[in-house]
Amino acid sequence: METVVSGIRSTGNLHLGNYFGAVRNFLKMQRENKCYFFIADYHSLTTHPKPDDLHGNIKQVMAEYLACGIDPEVATVFIQSDVPEVTELYLLLNMNAYVGELERTTSFKEKIRRQPDNINAGLLTYPVLMAADIIVHKANKVPVGKDQEQHLEMTRRFARRFNMMYEVDYFPEPDAYNFGKQLIKIPGLDGTGKMGKSEGNGIFLADSPAEIRKKVMKAVTDAGPPAPGHKPSGPVKNLFTIMNVVSDRSTVKYFTEKYATCEIRYGEMKKQLAEDIIKVTDPIRSRINDILADNKYLARVVSQGAEKARESASKTVREVREIIGYRPF
Ligand code: TRP
C-alpha cells in the first residue's frame, strides 16, 4: 500500500471547487492507500486568525471533511497542531532549507505583493512546514491542485537533500497526485476564474438551499447567443461546466441544444442548475450540521486521529534524530 498525505488549511468553509477538485479524490483514494488527511491549522496562522475564530474554523473544516465521506475508521484524519513531531521535523529541515530558494517561491512572492505589511517568517518557511507534513509520514503520493506543485517540488528537494547530506536512503520523494483528465476545475459564479474561498464567487457546502438559489440566480451571464451555433461566452461556459458536474446528461443536453438554437433562457437554466447543486450539497450540509452538533463524536475522531498520526510521526522523528547524530548518554 502506498502512503498518501494531504491537507487543507482551516481558512474558510469548503466550497464546490474543493469538493469536486480535492475531497472527491480523497474519497477515491482512502480505501486503496494508507491515507493521512489533516487540517493545516499551523499553516493558517500566517494570516493571524483571532483566537476566538481559530477553533471554530478547525471544527468546521473537520465536520465538513467527515460529512463529505472521509472515513476516520479507514483514513487517519487529524489536526496538524495535535502532532508536535511535525514542528520538530520542521525545525530540523529548516537547517537545510536556504533563504534564497524560499524567497524565490512563487507563493511567497505573491504574498509579498498582496500583503506587504505582514511578510512573516512563517510565510517564508511555509514550504518547509508543508514538506515536514508530508515526509513525516514518508508519503509517496500527495493529491493537490496545480497551485501546490511548486511546494511539492520543494518537498522532494528537501527529502533528497536530507538523504544526500546524511548518505541515507531514508525519505521517499513524494509525487503530486491527480487524476489526470478527471481533475475538475470548478469556475466561480462571477464569470471570471476558478471558485475560491475569498473571491466571493463560491457556493459553499454549508450554504442553505435559499442561499444557493440566490447566488446562482445572480451568476454572471451575457446578452444571449448572437446567432445559432455560436460558442458560449466565458461566463455562460462556466455555468455549463458546473452543470456538467452536477446535473443529469439529459439536462445538459437540453440546455446545450437550447443554446445552440438561441432559445435558451438563462433564468430557466439557472433555476435548474441551483436545484441540481442543492441535490449534491444538501445531504452534505445536513451531515455537517449533525456532526457539529455531536461534539463527543468529533472529540473522539480528533483524538483517535492524533494518536494514529503521532504514532507514525514519532517513529520518523526518532529515526531522523538518530541519523542526524543525536545519541543517548
Ligand atoms: N499548502 C496547502 C494548501 O494551501 C495545504 C497543505 C499544507 C498541504 N500542508 C500540506 C497539502 C501537505 C498537502 C500536503 O492548499
Short mmCIF file of C-alpha atoms and ligand atoms in Angstrom, two decimals:
data_model
loop_
_atom_site.label_atom_id
_atom_site.label_comp_id
_atom_site.label_asym_id
_atom_site.label_seq_id
_atom_site.Cartn_x
_atom_site.Cartn_y
_atom_site.Cartn_z
CA MET A 1 0.00 0.00 0.00
CA GLU A 2 1.22 3.48 -0.79
CA THR A 3 1.10 6.30 1.70
CA VAL A 4 -0.96 9.39 0.88
CA VAL A 5 -0.81 12.70 2.72
CA SER A 6 -2.90 15.77 2.03
CA GLY A 7 -4.07 18.79 3.98
CA ILE A 8 -6.48 21.65 3.72
CA ARG A 9 -5.92 24.93 5.53
CA SER A 10 -8.57 25.83 8.06
CA THR A 11 -9.39 29.17 6.49
CA GLY A 12 -12.97 29.39 5.29
CA ASN A 13 -15.58 26.76 4.55
CA LEU A 14 -15.22 24.16 1.82
CA HIS A 15 -16.84 25.07 -1.48
CA LEU A 16 -17.92 23.13 -4.56
CA GLY A 17 -14.44 23.56 -6.07
CA ASN A 18 -12.79 21.98 -3.02
CA TYR A 19 -15.34 19.18 -3.12
CA PHE A 20 -15.07 18.21 -6.78
CA GLY A 21 -11.39 19.18 -7.15
CA ALA A 22 -9.95 17.69 -3.96
CA VAL A 23 -12.20 15.95 -1.47
CA ARG A 24 -13.76 13.59 -4.01
CA ASN A 25 -10.25 12.43 -4.93
CA PHE A 26 -9.53 11.78 -1.25
CA LEU A 27 -12.64 9.59 -1.11
CA LYS A 28 -11.45 7.57 -4.09
CA MET A 29 -8.03 7.05 -2.53
CA GLN A 30 -8.92 6.34 1.06
CA ARG A 31 -9.55 2.61 0.74
CA GLU A 32 -6.67 1.68 -1.54
CA ASN A 33 -3.92 3.59 0.27
CA LYS A 34 -2.70 4.38 3.72
CA CYS A 35 -4.12 7.88 3.93
CA TYR A 36 -3.37 10.80 6.21
CA PHE A 37 -5.79 13.69 5.77
CA PHE A 38 -5.30 16.65 8.02
CA ILE A 39 -6.31 20.20 8.76
CA ALA A 40 -3.35 22.52 8.31
CA ASP A 41 -4.09 24.83 11.20
CA TYR A 42 -0.45 25.85 11.78
CA HIS A 43 -0.33 26.98 8.17
CA SER A 44 -3.46 29.04 8.79
CA LEU A 45 -1.63 31.09 11.44
CA THR A 46 0.26 33.01 8.74
CA THR A 47 -2.89 35.10 8.32
CA HIS A 48 -3.20 35.80 12.09
CA PRO A 49 -6.70 34.46 12.85
CA LYS A 50 -8.38 35.76 16.01
CA PRO A 51 -8.12 33.29 18.91
CA ASP A 52 -11.91 33.18 19.08
CA ASP A 53 -12.11 32.13 15.43
CA LEU A 54 -9.29 29.58 15.22
CA HIS A 55 -11.03 26.72 16.98
CA GLY A 56 -14.33 27.24 15.19
CA ASN A 57 -12.59 27.22 11.80
CA ILE A 58 -10.82 23.97 12.59
CA LYS A 59 -14.01 22.38 13.83
CA GLN A 60 -15.97 23.47 10.78
CA VAL A 61 -13.47 22.04 8.28
CA MET A 62 -13.21 18.82 10.29
CA ALA A 63 -17.01 18.42 10.24
CA GLU A 64 -17.04 19.16 6.52
CA TYR A 65 -14.33 16.58 5.78
CA LEU A 66 -16.31 13.93 7.64
CA ALA A 67 -19.64 15.00 6.15
CA CYS A 68 -18.18 14.53 2.66
CA GLY A 69 -17.45 10.92 3.46
CA ILE A 70 -13.87 10.81 4.65
CA ASP A 71 -13.99 7.81 6.93
CA PRO A 72 -11.94 8.15 10.12
CA GLU A 73 -12.06 4.38 10.58
CA VAL A 74 -10.23 3.92 7.29
CA ALA A 75 -8.07 7.03 6.88
CA THR A 76 -6.15 8.86 9.56
CA VAL A 77 -7.93 12.19 9.94
CA PHE A 78 -6.22 14.66 12.23
CA ILE A 79 -5.34 18.21 13.12
CA GLN A 80 -1.80 19.33 12.33
CA SER A 81 -1.27 21.07 15.67
CA ASP A 82 -2.08 17.83 17.51
CA VAL A 83 1.13 16.33 16.15
CA PRO A 84 4.06 18.25 17.67
CA GLU A 85 6.52 15.90 15.95
CA VAL A 86 5.79 17.85 12.76
CA THR A 87 7.21 21.00 14.29
CA GLU A 88 10.38 19.22 15.34
CA LEU A 89 10.94 17.89 11.84
CA TYR A 90 10.17 21.39 10.53
CA LEU A 91 12.93 22.82 12.70
CA LEU A 92 15.39 20.19 11.56
CA LEU A 93 14.50 20.68 7.88
CA ASN A 94 14.84 24.45 8.26
CA MET A 95 18.57 23.99 8.81
CA ASN A 96 18.92 22.65 5.27
CA ALA A 97 16.49 24.99 3.56
CA TYR A 98 18.09 28.04 2.02
CA VAL A 99 16.63 31.51 2.37
CA GLY A 100 17.34 32.16 -1.30
CA GLU A 101 15.24 29.28 -2.55
CA LEU A 102 12.44 30.11 -0.13
CA GLU A 103 12.41 33.74 -1.27
CA ARG A 104 12.11 32.59 -4.88
CA THR A 105 8.96 30.55 -4.24
CA THR A 106 6.03 31.81 -6.31
CA SER A 107 3.55 31.71 -3.44
CA PHE A 108 5.89 33.76 -1.23
CA LYS A 109 6.47 36.36 -3.91
CA GLU A 110 2.72 36.63 -4.37
CA LYS A 111 2.23 37.17 -0.62
CA ILE A 112 4.80 39.95 -0.64
CA ARG A 113 2.79 41.63 -3.35
CA ARG A 114 -0.59 41.06 -1.76
CA GLN A 115 0.12 41.64 1.93
CA PRO A 116 3.27 43.77 2.19
CA ASP A 117 2.55 44.63 5.82
CA ASN A 118 2.56 41.02 7.04
CA ILE A 119 5.53 39.21 5.49
CA ASN A 120 6.25 36.96 8.45
CA ALA A 121 8.90 34.25 8.63
CA GLY A 122 6.13 31.65 8.74
CA LEU A 123 5.26 32.61 5.17
CA LEU A 124 8.87 32.29 4.09
CA THR A 125 9.19 28.80 5.58
CA TYR A 126 5.67 27.70 4.62
CA PRO A 127 7.08 25.14 2.12
CA VAL A 128 9.33 23.67 4.81
CA LEU A 129 6.39 23.06 7.13
CA MET A 130 4.47 21.55 4.24
CA ALA A 131 7.42 19.27 3.47
CA ALA A 132 7.52 18.21 7.13
CA ASP A 133 3.77 17.40 6.98
CA ILE A 134 4.38 15.12 4.06
CA ILE A 135 7.65 13.38 4.76
CA VAL A 136 6.96 12.85 8.46
CA HIS A 137 4.69 10.02 7.23
CA LYS A 138 7.11 9.07 4.44
CA ALA A 139 4.38 9.70 1.88
CA ASN A 140 4.58 8.58 -1.74
CA LYS A 141 1.59 10.42 -3.11
CA VAL A 142 0.17 13.87 -2.38
CA PRO A 143 -3.15 14.73 -4.00
CA VAL A 144 -3.03 18.50 -4.54
CA GLY A 145 -4.07 21.06 -7.08
CA LYS A 146 -1.82 22.68 -9.64
CA ASP A 147 -1.15 25.66 -7.37
CA GLN A 148 0.72 23.38 -4.94
CA GLU A 149 3.04 21.75 -7.45
CA GLN A 150 5.98 24.02 -6.71
CA HIS A 151 5.64 23.32 -2.99
CA LEU A 152 5.74 19.64 -3.73
CA GLU A 153 8.82 20.03 -5.87
CA MET A 154 10.46 21.70 -2.87
CA THR A 155 9.33 18.84 -0.65
CA ARG A 156 11.09 16.42 -2.98
CA ARG A 157 14.18 18.59 -2.95
CA PHE A 158 14.28 18.77 0.88
CA ALA A 159 13.82 15.00 1.11
CA ARG A 160 16.58 14.38 -1.43
CA ARG A 161 18.88 16.87 0.26
CA PHE A 162 18.46 15.16 3.62
CA ASN A 163 19.22 11.77 2.08
CA MET A 164 22.34 13.13 0.35
CA MET A 165 23.58 15.04 3.33
CA TYR A 166 23.45 12.06 5.64
CA GLU A 167 24.15 9.47 2.95
CA VAL A 168 20.99 7.56 3.65
CA ASP A 169 18.08 6.37 1.58
CA TYR A 170 15.57 7.39 4.16
CA PHE A 171 12.85 9.72 2.83
CA PRO A 172 10.96 8.73 -0.33
CA GLU A 173 10.38 11.54 -2.82
CA PRO A 174 6.62 12.07 -2.97
CA ASP A 175 4.77 12.80 -6.19
CA ALA A 176 1.96 15.25 -6.72
CA TYR A 177 -1.00 13.15 -7.49
CA ASN A 178 -4.04 14.00 -9.53
CA PHE A 179 -6.47 12.05 -11.59
CA GLY A 180 -5.31 13.41 -14.92
CA LYS A 181 -8.25 14.44 -17.06
CA GLN A 182 -10.63 13.74 -14.22
CA LEU A 183 -9.19 16.65 -12.30
CA ILE A 184 -12.01 19.13 -12.43
CA LYS A 185 -11.62 22.84 -12.04
CA ILE A 186 -14.84 24.43 -10.88
CA PRO A 187 -15.26 28.02 -12.07
CA GLY A 188 -16.73 30.77 -9.90
CA LEU A 189 -20.10 32.41 -10.49
CA ASP A 190 -18.66 35.82 -11.32
CA GLY A 191 -17.78 34.93 -14.87
CA THR A 192 -14.02 35.00 -14.25
CA GLY A 193 -11.59 32.47 -12.80
CA LYS A 194 -11.92 29.46 -10.58
CA MET A 195 -14.07 29.20 -7.50
CA GLY A 196 -12.21 30.47 -4.45
CA LYS A 197 -12.70 30.76 -0.72
CA SER A 198 -12.17 34.50 -0.61
CA GLU A 199 -13.21 35.67 -4.08
CA GLY A 200 -16.90 35.93 -3.18
CA ASN A 201 -17.79 33.74 -6.17
CA GLY A 202 -18.30 30.44 -4.41
CA ILE A 203 -21.01 28.06 -3.34
CA PHE A 204 -20.20 26.51 0.00
CA LEU A 205 -21.17 23.02 1.07
CA ALA A 206 -22.68 24.60 4.16
CA ASP A 207 -24.86 27.07 2.20
CA SER A 208 -28.63 26.70 2.65
CA PRO A 209 -30.80 25.99 -0.40
CA ALA A 210 -32.08 29.57 -0.28
CA GLU A 211 -28.53 30.95 -0.32
CA ILE A 212 -27.58 28.69 -3.22
CA ARG A 213 -30.64 29.73 -5.24
CA LYS A 214 -29.84 33.38 -4.63
CA LYS A 215 -26.17 33.01 -5.62
CA VAL A 216 -26.90 31.02 -8.76
CA MET A 217 -29.64 33.39 -9.91
CA LYS A 218 -27.13 36.25 -9.58
CA ALA A 219 -24.41 34.45 -11.57
CA VAL A 220 -22.95 36.45 -14.45
CA THR A 221 -24.20 35.55 -17.96
CA ASP A 222 -24.40 37.54 -21.19
CA ALA A 223 -26.96 39.02 -23.58
CA GLY A 224 -27.72 35.63 -25.11
CA PRO A 225 -26.33 33.70 -28.09
CA PRO A 226 -25.94 36.14 -31.00
CA ALA A 227 -26.54 33.51 -33.69
CA PRO A 228 -27.38 29.80 -33.95
CA GLY A 229 -24.38 27.53 -33.39
CA HIS A 230 -22.44 30.25 -31.58
CA LYS A 231 -19.88 29.21 -28.91
CA PRO A 232 -20.90 30.25 -25.37
CA SER A 233 -19.03 33.19 -23.83
CA GLY A 234 -16.78 32.64 -20.76
CA PRO A 235 -19.40 33.23 -18.05
CA VAL A 236 -22.01 31.05 -19.76
CA LYS A 237 -19.46 28.34 -20.40
CA ASN A 238 -18.74 28.39 -16.66
CA LEU A 239 -22.38 27.63 -15.90
CA PHE A 240 -22.28 24.73 -18.34
CA THR A 241 -19.09 23.46 -16.67
CA ILE A 242 -20.79 23.36 -13.29
CA MET A 243 -23.91 21.84 -14.82
CA ASN A 244 -21.80 19.10 -16.39
CA VAL A 245 -20.62 18.11 -12.93
CA VAL A 246 -23.89 18.27 -11.00
CA SER A 247 -26.72 17.65 -13.49
CA ASP A 248 -28.04 14.67 -15.46
CA ARG A 249 -26.85 14.10 -19.03
CA SER A 250 -30.35 14.85 -20.32
CA THR A 251 -30.43 18.23 -18.55
CA VAL A 252 -27.07 19.23 -20.01
CA LYS A 253 -28.20 18.09 -23.44
CA TYR A 254 -31.47 20.04 -23.17
CA PHE A 255 -29.77 23.35 -22.35
CA THR A 256 -26.91 22.80 -24.80
CA GLU A 257 -29.46 22.39 -27.58
CA LYS A 258 -31.48 25.38 -26.43
CA TYR A 259 -28.29 27.42 -26.51
CA ALA A 260 -27.39 26.21 -30.00
CA THR A 261 -30.79 27.22 -31.36
CA CYS A 262 -30.81 30.56 -29.48
CA GLU A 263 -33.87 29.55 -27.50
CA ILE A 264 -32.12 29.38 -24.17
CA ARG A 265 -33.50 31.27 -21.20
CA TYR A 266 -30.72 31.76 -18.69
CA GLY A 267 -33.26 32.14 -15.88
CA GLU A 268 -34.59 28.66 -16.57
CA MET A 269 -31.09 27.24 -16.81
CA LYS A 270 -30.06 28.83 -13.51
CA LYS A 271 -33.16 27.56 -11.74
CA GLN A 272 -32.37 24.03 -12.82
CA LEU A 273 -28.68 24.42 -12.00
CA ALA A 274 -29.45 25.65 -8.49
CA GLU A 275 -31.71 22.66 -7.81
CA ASP A 276 -29.08 20.23 -9.10
CA ILE A 277 -26.38 21.83 -6.94
CA ILE A 278 -28.68 21.59 -3.93
CA LYS A 279 -29.15 17.88 -4.64
CA VAL A 280 -25.39 17.45 -4.17
CA THR A 281 -24.83 19.82 -1.27
CA ASP A 282 -27.92 19.38 0.85
CA PRO A 283 -27.22 15.86 2.15
CA ILE A 284 -23.69 17.05 2.97
CA ARG A 285 -24.99 20.17 4.68
CA SER A 286 -27.32 18.19 6.87
CA ARG A 287 -24.48 15.84 7.85
CA ILE A 288 -22.25 18.86 8.60
CA ASN A 289 -24.91 20.12 11.00
CA ASP A 290 -25.38 16.70 12.62
CA ILE A 291 -21.64 16.31 13.13
CA LEU A 292 -21.22 19.84 14.51
CA ALA A 293 -23.98 19.08 17.00
CA ASP A 294 -22.19 15.93 18.19
CA ASN A 295 -19.15 17.22 19.97
CA LYS A 296 -18.45 13.88 21.61
CA TYR A 297 -18.13 12.22 18.22
CA LEU A 298 -15.87 14.98 16.93
CA ALA A 299 -13.67 14.80 20.01
CA ARG A 300 -13.34 11.04 19.58
CA VAL A 301 -12.41 11.31 15.89
CA VAL A 302 -9.85 14.01 16.61
CA SER A 303 -8.13 12.19 19.43
CA GLN A 304 -8.08 8.90 17.56
CA GLY A 305 -6.62 10.68 14.52
CA ALA A 306 -3.99 12.44 16.61
CA GLU A 307 -2.93 9.17 18.18
CA LYS A 308 -2.53 7.39 14.83
CA ALA A 309 -0.71 10.34 13.25
CA ARG A 310 1.64 10.68 16.20
CA GLU A 311 2.50 7.02 16.06
CA SER A 312 3.77 7.36 12.52
CA ALA A 313 5.34 10.80 13.03
CA SER A 314 7.19 9.97 16.22
CA LYS A 315 8.79 6.93 14.62
CA THR A 316 10.13 9.13 11.81
CA VAL A 317 11.40 11.83 14.14
CA ARG A 318 13.10 9.25 16.35
CA GLU A 319 14.90 7.80 13.32
CA VAL A 320 15.75 11.22 11.91
CA ARG A 321 17.30 12.30 15.20
CA GLU A 322 19.42 9.19 15.16
CA ILE A 323 20.52 9.80 11.56
CA ILE A 324 21.45 13.40 12.39
CA GLY A 325 23.57 12.19 15.28
CA TYR A 326 21.57 12.66 18.46
CA ARG A 327 22.63 9.78 20.69
CA PRO A 328 21.60 8.74 24.19
CA PHE A 329 24.10 9.24 27.01
N1 TRP B 1 -0.42 24.31 1.23
C1 TRP B 1 -1.64 23.54 1.07
C2 TRP B 1 -2.72 24.48 0.51
O1 TRP B 1 -2.67 25.66 0.71
C3 TRP B 1 -2.12 22.95 2.38
C4 TRP B 1 -1.12 21.97 2.90
C5 TRP B 1 -0.34 22.14 3.99
C6 TRP B 1 -0.84 20.69 2.36
N2 TRP B 1 0.43 21.02 4.19
C7 TRP B 1 0.15 20.12 3.22
C8 TRP B 1 -1.31 19.98 1.26
C9 TRP B 1 0.67 18.86 2.97
C10 TRP B 1 -0.79 18.71 1.02
C11 TRP B 1 0.20 18.16 1.87
O2 TRP B 1 -3.64 24.01 -0.12
#
